[in-house]
Coordinates of N, CA and C and ligand atoms in Angstrom, one line a residue:
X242 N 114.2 79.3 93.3 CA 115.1 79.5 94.5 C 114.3 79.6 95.7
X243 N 112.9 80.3 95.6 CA 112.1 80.3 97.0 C 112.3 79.4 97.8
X244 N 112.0 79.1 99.0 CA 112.4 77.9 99.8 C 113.4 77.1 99.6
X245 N 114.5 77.8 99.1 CA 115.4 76.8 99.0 C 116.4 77.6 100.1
X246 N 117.4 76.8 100.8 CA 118.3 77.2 101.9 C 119.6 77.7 100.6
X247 N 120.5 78.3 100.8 CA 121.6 79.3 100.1 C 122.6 77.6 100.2
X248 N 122.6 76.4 101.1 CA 123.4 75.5 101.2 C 122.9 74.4 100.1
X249 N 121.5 74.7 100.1 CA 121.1 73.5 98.6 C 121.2 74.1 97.4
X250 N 121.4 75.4 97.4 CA 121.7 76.1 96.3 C 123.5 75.8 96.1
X251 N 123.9 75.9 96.9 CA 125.4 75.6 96.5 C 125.9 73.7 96.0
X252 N 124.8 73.4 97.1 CA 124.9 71.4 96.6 C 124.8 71.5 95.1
X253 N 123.5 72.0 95.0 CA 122.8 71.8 93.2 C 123.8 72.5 92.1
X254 N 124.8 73.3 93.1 CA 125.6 73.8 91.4 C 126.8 73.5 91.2
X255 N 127.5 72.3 92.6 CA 128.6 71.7 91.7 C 128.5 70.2 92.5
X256 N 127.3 69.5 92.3 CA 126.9 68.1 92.3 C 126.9 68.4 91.0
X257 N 126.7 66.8 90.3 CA 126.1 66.8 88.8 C 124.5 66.6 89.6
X258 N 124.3 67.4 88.0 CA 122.6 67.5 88.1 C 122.1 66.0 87.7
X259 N 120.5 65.4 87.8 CA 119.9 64.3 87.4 C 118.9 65.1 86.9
X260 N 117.9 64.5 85.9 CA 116.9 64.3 85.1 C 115.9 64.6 86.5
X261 N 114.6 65.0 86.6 CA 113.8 65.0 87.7 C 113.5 63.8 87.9
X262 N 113.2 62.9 86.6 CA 112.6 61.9 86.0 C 113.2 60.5 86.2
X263 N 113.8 60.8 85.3 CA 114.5 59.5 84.7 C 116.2 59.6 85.4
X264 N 116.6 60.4 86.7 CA 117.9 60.4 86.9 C 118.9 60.4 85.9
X265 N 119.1 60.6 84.5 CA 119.8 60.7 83.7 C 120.6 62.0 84.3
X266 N 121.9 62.1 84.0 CA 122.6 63.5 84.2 C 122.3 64.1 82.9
X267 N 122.3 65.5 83.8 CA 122.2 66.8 83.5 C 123.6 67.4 83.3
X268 N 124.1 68.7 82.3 CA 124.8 69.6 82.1 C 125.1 70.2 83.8
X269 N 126.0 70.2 84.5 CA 126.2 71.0 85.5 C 125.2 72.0 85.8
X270 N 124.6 72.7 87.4 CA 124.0 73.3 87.3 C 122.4 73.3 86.8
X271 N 122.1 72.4 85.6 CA 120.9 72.1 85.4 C 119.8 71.8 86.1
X272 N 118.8 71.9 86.2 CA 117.9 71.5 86.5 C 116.5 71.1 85.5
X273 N 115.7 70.3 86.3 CA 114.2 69.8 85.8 C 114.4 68.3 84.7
X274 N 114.0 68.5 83.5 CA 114.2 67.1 82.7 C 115.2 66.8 81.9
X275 N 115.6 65.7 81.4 CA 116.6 65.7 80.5 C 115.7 65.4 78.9
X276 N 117.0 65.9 77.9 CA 116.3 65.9 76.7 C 115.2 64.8 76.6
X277 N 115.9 63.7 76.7 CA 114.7 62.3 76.4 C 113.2 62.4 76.8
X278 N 113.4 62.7 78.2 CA 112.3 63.2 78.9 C 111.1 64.0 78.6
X279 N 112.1 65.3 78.1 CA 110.7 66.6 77.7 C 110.9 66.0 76.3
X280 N 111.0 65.1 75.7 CA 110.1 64.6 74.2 C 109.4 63.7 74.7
X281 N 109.3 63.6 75.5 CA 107.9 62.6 75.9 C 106.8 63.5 76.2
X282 N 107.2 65.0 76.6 CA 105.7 65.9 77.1 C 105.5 65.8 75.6
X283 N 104.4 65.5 75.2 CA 103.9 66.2 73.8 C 102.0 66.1 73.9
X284 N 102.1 67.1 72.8 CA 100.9 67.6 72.7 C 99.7 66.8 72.7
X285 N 98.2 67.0 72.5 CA 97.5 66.3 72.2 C 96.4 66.8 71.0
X286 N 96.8 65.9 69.4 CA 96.2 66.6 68.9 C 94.7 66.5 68.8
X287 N 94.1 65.2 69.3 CA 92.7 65.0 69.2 C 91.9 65.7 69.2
X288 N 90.6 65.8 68.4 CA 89.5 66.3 68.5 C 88.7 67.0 69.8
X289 N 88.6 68.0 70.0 CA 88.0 68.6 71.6 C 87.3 69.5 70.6
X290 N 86.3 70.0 71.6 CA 85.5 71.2 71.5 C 85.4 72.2 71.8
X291 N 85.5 73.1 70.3 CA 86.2 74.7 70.7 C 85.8 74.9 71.6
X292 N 84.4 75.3 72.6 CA 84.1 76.3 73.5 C 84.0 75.8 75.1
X293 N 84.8 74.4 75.1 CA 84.7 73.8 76.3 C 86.1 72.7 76.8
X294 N 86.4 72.3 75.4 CA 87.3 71.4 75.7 C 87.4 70.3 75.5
X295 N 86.3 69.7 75.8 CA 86.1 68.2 76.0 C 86.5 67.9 74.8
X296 N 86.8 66.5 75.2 CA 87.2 65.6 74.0 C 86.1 65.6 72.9
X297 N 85.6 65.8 71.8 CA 84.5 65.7 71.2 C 84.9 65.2 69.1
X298 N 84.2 64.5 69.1 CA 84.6 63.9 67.7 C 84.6 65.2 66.4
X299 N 83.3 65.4 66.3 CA 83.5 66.5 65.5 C 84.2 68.2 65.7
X300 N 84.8 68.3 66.6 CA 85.8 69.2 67.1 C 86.8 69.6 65.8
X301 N 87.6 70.5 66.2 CA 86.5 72.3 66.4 C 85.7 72.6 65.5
X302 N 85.7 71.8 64.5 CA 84.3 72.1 63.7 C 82.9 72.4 64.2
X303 N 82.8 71.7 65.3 CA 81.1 72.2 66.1 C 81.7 72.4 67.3
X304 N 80.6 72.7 68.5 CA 80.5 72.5 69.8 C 80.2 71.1 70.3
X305 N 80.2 70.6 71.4 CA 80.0 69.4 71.8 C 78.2 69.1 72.1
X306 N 77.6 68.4 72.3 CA 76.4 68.3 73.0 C 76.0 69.4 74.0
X307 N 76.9 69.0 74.6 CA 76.3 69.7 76.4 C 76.6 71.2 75.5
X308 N 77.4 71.6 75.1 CA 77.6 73.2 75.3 C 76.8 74.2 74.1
X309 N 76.1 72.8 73.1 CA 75.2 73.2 72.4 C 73.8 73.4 72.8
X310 N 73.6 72.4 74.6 CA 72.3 72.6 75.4 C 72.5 73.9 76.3
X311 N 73.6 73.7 76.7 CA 74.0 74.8 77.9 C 75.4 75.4 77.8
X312 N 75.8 76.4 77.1 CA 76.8 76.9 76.7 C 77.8 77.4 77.9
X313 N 78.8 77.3 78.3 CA 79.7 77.4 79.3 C 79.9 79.3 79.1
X314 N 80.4 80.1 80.3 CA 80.3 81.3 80.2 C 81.7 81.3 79.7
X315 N 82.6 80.8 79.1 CA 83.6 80.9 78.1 C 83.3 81.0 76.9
X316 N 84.1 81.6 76.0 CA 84.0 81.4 74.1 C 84.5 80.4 74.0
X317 N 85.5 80.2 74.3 CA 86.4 79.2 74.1 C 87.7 78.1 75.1
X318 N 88.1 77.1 74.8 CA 88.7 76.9 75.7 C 89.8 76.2 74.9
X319 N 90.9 76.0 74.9 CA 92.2 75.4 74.1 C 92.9 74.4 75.6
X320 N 93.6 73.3 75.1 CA 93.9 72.5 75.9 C 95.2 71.9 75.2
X321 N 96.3 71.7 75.4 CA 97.3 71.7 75.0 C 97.7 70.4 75.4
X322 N 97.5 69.9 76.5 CA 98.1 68.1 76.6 C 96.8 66.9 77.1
X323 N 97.2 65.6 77.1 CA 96.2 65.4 78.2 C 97.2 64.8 79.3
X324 N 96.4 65.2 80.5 CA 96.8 64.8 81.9 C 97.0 63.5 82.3
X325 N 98.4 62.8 81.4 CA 99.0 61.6 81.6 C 100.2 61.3 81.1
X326 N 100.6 60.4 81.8 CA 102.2 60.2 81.2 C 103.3 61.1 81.3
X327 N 104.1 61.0 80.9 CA 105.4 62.0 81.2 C 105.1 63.4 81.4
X328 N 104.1 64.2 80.9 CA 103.3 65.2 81.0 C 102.6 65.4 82.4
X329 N 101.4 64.5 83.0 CA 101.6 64.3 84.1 C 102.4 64.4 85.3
X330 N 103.4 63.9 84.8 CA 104.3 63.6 86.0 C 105.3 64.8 85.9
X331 N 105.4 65.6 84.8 CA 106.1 66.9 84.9 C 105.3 67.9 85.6
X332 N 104.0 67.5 85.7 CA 103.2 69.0 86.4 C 102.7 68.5 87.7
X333 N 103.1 67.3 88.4 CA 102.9 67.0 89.6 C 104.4 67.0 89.9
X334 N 105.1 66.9 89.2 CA 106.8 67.3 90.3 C 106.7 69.0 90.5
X335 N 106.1 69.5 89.1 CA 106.3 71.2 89.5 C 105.1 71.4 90.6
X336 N 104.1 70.8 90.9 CA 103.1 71.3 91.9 C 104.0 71.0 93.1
X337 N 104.4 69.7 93.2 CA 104.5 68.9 94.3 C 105.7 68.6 94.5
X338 N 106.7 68.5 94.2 CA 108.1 68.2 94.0 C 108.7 69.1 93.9
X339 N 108.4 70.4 94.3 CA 109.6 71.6 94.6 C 109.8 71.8 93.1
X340 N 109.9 71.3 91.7 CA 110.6 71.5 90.7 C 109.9 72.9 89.9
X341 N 110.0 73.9 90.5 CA 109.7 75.1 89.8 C 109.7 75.6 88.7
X342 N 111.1 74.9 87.7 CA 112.1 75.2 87.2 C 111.2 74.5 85.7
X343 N 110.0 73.3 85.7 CA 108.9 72.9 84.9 C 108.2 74.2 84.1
X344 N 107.9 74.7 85.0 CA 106.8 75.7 84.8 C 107.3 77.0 83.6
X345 N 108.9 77.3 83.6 CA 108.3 77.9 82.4 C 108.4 77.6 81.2
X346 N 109.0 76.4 80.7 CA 109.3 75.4 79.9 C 107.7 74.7 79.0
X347 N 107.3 74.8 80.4 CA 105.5 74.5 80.0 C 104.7 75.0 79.8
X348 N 104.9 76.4 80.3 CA 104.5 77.8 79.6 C 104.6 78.3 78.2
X349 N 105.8 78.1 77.9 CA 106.3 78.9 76.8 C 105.2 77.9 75.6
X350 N 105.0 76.5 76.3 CA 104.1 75.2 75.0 C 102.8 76.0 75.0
X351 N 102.4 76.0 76.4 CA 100.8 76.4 76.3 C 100.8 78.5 75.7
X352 N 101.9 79.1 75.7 CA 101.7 80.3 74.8 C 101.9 79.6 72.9
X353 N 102.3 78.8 72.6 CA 102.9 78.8 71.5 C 101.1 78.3 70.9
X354 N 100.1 77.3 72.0 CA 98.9 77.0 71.5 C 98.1 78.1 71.5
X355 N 98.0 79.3 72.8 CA 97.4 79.9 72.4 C 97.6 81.2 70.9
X356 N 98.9 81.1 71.2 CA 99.4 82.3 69.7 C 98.7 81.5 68.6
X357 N 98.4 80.5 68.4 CA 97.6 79.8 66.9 C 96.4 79.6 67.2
X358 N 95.9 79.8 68.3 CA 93.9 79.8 68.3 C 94.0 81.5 67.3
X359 N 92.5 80.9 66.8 CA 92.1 82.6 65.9 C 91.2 83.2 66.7
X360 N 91.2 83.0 68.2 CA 90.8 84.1 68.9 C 92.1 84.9 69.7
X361 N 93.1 84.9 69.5 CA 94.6 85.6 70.2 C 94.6 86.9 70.1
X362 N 94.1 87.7 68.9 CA 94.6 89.0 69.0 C 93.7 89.6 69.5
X363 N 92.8 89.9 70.2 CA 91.7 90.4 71.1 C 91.8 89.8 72.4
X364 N 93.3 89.9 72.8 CA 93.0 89.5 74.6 C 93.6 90.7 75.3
X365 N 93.3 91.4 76.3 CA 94.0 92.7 77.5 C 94.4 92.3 78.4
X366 N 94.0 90.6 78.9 CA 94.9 90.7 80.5 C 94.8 89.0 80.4
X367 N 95.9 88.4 81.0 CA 96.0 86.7 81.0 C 95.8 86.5 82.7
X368 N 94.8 86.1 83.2 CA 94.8 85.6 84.4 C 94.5 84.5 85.0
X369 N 95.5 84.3 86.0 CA 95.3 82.9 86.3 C 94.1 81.9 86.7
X370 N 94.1 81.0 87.0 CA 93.3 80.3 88.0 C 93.4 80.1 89.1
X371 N 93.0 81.1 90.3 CA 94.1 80.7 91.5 C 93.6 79.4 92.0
X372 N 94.9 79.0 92.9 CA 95.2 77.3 93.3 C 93.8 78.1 95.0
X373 N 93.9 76.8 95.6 CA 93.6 76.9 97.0 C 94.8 77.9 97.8
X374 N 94.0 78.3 98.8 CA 95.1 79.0 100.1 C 95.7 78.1 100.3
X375 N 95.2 76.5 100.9 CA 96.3 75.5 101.5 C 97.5 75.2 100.5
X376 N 97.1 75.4 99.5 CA 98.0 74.5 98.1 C 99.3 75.7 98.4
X377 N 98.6 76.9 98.4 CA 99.5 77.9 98.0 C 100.3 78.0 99.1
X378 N 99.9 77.5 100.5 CA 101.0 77.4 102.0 C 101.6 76.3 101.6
X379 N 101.7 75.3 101.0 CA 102.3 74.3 101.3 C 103.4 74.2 100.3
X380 N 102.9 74.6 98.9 CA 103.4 74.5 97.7 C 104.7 75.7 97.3
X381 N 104.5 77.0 97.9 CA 104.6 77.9 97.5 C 105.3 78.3 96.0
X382 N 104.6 77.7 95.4 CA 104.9 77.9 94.2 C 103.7 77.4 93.5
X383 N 102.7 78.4 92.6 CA 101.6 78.2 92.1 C 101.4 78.4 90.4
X384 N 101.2 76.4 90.0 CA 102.0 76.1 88.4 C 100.6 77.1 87.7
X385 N 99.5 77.3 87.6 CA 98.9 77.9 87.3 C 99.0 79.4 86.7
X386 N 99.7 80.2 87.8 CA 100.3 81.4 88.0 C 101.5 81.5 87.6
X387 N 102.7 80.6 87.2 CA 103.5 80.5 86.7 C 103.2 80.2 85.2
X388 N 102.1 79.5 84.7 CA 102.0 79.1 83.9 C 101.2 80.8 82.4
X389 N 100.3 81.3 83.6 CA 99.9 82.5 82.9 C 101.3 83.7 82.9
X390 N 101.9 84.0 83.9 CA 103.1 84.7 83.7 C 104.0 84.7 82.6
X391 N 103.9 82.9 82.1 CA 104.7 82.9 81.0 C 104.1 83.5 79.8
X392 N 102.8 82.8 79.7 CA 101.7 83.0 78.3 C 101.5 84.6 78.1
X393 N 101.7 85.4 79.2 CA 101.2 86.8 79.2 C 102.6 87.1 78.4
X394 N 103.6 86.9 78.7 CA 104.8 87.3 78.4 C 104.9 87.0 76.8
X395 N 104.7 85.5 76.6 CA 104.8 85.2 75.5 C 104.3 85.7 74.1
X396 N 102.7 86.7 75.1 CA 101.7 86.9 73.7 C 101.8 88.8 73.7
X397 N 102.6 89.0 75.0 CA 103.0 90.5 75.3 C 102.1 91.1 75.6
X398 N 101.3 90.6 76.6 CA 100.0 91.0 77.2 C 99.9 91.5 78.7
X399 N 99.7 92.3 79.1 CA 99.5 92.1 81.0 C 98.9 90.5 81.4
X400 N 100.0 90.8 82.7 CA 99.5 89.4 83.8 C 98.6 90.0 84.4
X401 N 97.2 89.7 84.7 CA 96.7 90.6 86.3 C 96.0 89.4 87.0
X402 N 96.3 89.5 88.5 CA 95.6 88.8 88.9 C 94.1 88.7 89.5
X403 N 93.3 88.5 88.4 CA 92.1 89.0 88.5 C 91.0 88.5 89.5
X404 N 91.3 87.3 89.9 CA 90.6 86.3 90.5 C 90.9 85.9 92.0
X405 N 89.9 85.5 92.9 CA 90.1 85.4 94.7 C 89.2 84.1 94.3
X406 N 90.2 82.8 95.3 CA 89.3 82.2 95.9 C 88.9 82.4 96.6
X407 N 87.6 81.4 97.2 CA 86.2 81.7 98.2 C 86.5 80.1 98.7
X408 N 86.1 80.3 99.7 CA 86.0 78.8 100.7 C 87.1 77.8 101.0
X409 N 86.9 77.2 101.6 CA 87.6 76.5 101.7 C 87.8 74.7 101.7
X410 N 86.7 74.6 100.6 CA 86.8 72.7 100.4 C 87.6 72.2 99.4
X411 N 88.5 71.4 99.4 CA 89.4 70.9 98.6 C 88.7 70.1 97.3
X412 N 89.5 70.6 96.1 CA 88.7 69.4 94.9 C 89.5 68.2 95.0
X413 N 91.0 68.2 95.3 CA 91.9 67.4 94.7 C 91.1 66.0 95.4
X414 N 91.5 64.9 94.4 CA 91.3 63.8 95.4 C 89.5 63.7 95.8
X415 N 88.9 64.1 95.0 CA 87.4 64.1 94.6 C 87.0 63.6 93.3
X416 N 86.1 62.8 92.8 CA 85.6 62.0 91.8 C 84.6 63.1 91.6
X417 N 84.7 63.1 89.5 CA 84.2 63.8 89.1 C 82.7 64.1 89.7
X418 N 81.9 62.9 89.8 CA 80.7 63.2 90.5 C 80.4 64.4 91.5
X419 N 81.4 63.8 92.6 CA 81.4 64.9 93.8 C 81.8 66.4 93.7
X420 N 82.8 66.4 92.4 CA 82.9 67.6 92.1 C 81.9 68.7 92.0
X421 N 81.5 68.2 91.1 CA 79.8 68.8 90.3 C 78.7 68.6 91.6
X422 N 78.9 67.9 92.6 CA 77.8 68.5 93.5 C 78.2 69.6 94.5
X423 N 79.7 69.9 94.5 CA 80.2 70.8 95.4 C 79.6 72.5 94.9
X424 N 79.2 73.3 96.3 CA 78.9 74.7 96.2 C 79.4 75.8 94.7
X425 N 78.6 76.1 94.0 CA 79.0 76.8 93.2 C 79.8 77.9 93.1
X426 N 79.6 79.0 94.4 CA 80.7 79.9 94.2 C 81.8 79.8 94.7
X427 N 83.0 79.8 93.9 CA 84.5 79.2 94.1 C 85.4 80.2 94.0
X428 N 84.7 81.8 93.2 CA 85.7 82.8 92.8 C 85.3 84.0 92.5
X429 N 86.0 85.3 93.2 CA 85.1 86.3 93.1 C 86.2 87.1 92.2
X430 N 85.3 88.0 91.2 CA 86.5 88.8 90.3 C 86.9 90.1 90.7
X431 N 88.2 90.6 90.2 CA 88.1 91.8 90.9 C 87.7 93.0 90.0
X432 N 87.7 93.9 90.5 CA 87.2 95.2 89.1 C 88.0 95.2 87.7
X433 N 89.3 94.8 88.0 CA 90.3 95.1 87.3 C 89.7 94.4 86.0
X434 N 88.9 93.5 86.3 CA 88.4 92.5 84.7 C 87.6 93.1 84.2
X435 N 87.0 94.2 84.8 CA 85.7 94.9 83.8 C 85.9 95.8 82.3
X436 N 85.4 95.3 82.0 CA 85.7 95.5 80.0 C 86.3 95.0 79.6
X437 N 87.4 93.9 80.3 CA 88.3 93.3 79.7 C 88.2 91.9 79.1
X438 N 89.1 91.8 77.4 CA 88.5 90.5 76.9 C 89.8 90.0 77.9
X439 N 89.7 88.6 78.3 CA 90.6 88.2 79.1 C 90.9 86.3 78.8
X440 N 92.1 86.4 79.1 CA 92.6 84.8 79.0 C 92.7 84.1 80.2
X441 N 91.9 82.7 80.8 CA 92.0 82.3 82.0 C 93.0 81.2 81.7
X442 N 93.9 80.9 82.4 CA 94.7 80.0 82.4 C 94.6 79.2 83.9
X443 N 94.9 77.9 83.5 CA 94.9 77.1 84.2 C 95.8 75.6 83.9
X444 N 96.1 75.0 84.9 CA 97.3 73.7 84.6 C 96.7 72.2 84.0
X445 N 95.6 72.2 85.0 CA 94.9 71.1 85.1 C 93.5 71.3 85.0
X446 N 92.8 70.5 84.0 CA 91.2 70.5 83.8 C 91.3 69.1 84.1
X447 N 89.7 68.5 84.9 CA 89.2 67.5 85.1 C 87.9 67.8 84.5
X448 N 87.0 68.2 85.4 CA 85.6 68.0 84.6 C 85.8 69.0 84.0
X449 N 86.3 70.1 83.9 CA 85.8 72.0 83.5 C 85.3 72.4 84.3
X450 N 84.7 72.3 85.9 CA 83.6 72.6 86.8 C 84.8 73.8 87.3
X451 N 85.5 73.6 87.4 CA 86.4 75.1 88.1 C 86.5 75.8 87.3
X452 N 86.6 75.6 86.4 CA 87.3 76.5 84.8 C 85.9 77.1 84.3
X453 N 84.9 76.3 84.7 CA 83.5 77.4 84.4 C 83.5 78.2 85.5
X454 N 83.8 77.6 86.5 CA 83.3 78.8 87.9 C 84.5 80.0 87.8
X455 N 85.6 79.6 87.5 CA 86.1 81.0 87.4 C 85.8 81.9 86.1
X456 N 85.3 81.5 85.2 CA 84.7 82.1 84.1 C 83.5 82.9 84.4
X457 N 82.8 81.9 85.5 CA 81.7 83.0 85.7 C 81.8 84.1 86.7
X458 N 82.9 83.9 87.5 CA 83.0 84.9 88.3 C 84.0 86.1 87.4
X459 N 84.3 85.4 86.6 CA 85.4 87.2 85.5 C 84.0 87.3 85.0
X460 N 83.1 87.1 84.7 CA 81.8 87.3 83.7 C 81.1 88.2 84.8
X461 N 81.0 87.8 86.2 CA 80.2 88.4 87.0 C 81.1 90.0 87.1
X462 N 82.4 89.8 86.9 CA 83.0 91.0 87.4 C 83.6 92.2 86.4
X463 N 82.6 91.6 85.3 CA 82.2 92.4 83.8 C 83.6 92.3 83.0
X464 N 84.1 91.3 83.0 CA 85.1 91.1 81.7 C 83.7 90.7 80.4
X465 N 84.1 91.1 79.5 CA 83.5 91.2 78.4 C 83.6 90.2 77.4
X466 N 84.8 89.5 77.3 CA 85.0 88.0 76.7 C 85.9 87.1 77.3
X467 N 85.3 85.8 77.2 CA 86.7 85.0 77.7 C 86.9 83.9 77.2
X468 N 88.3 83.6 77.1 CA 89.0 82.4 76.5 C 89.5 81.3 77.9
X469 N 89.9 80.2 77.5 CA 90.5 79.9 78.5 C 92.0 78.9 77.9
X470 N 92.7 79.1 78.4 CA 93.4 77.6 77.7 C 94.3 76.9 79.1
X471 N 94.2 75.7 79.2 CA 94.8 74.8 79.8 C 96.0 73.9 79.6
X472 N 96.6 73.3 80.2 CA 98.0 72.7 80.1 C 97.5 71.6 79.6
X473 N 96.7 70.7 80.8 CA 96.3 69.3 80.7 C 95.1 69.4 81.0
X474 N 94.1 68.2 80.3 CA 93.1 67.7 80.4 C 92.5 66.1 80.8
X475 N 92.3 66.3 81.8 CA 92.2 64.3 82.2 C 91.9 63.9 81.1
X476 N 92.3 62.5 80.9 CA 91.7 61.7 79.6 C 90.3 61.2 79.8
X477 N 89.9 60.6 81.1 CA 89.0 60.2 81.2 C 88.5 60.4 82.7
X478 N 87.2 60.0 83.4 CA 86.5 59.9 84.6 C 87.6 59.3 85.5
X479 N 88.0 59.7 86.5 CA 88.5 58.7 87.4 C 88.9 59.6 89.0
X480 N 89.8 59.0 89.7 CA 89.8 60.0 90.7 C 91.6 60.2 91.1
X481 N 91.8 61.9 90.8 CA 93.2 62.2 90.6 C 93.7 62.4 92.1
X482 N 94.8 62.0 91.8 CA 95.6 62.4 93.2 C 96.0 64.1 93.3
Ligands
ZN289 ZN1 114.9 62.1 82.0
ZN290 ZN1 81.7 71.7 74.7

């Protein structure tokens, strides 16, 4: 309902509703996708690697290369879709398309993945990944933070928001390359993470270059373990909108 006028709140509840998607009608009142639609979000069960994510063949049975040279300051990381297709396009209408109403629907998936990892019963606090300042003026509504709200809820854990971005350079719309050359510190933690095993959530992984930096900054700010699990994972190198 944030940003919405009290007059589009009245349009939306006795128009017939449409699909976000596919404009199919909706039940009165409804909002976000129609049935057809959210069976197209589905999981991804492919091989990744426990402590990082990446796609990797022998997954979860080993770690991947790189995190067997240089281990990521995470334990682990779980990744619940990849970042395409109807899936996609459900978490760029909830970033970008006002559709709010995604986010806990896609929450409740990414708690049901983390409730089956065998590191779940040793978490004290689920905190987000915060988005950018601009994202969060423009967007107001942050799928990230919506997305941990649900999972904290789901696994009956505290939300905290443990994490501050730092700076101000945009990733979106940057090739993985340039990512990985951009300044390393992205996030500072707050006290509130010290001692705590903690769960980072986040919507969207590309390289993992954010998803380690805010790991290192809960690491810096003495949380004592960390998990991470994400919604989506690009499939491959390329440059996202
Ligand atoms: Zn639809
Ligand atoms: Zn790895």
């Amino acid at each position: 309902m944030r940003g919405q006028s009290i007059a589009a709140a009245v349009i939306e509840t006795f128009l017939p509703a449409s699909c976000a998607l596919c404009e199919a009608p909706l039940p009165a009142g409804a909002r976000g996708l129609c049935p057809s639609c959210w069976a197209g979000v589905v999981p991804d069960a492919s091989p990744r690697c426990p402590r990082c994510g990446a796609p990797w063949a022998d997954g979860p049975a080993t770690v991947c290369p790189a995190c067997a040279e240089a281990p990521p300051p995470q334990e682990a990381t779980a990744v619940w879709g990849e970042y395409d297709g109807v899936l996609r396009r459900a978490i760029l209408l909830a970033k970008h398309g006002g559709h709010d109403e995604l986010v806990r629907p896609m929450g409740r998936r990414l708690a049901a993945l983390v409730a089956g990892q065998p590191w779940t019963q040793p978490i004290d606090a689920v905190v987000p990944v915060p988005s950018h300042p601009f994202h969060r003026l423009r967007r107001g509504w942050v799928v990230a933070e919506g997305l941990a709200r649900e999972v904290a809820c789901g696994l009956g854990r505290p939300f905290v928001q443990g994490l501050r971005r730092q700076g101000l350079r945009r990733q979106a719309g940057r090739t993985r390359a340039v990512r990985r050359r951009l300044p390393g510190r992205a996030f500072t933690g707050s006290a509130r993470l010290r001692g705590r095993r903690i769960l980072l959530i986040d919507d969207v992984m590309t390289t993992g270059t954010t998803l380690r930096r805010a790991a290192t900054a809960a690491r810096a700010a003495g949380a004592r373990a960390i998990r991470c699990a994400v919604l989506a994972a690009a499939p491959e190198p390329r440059r996202l909108p």
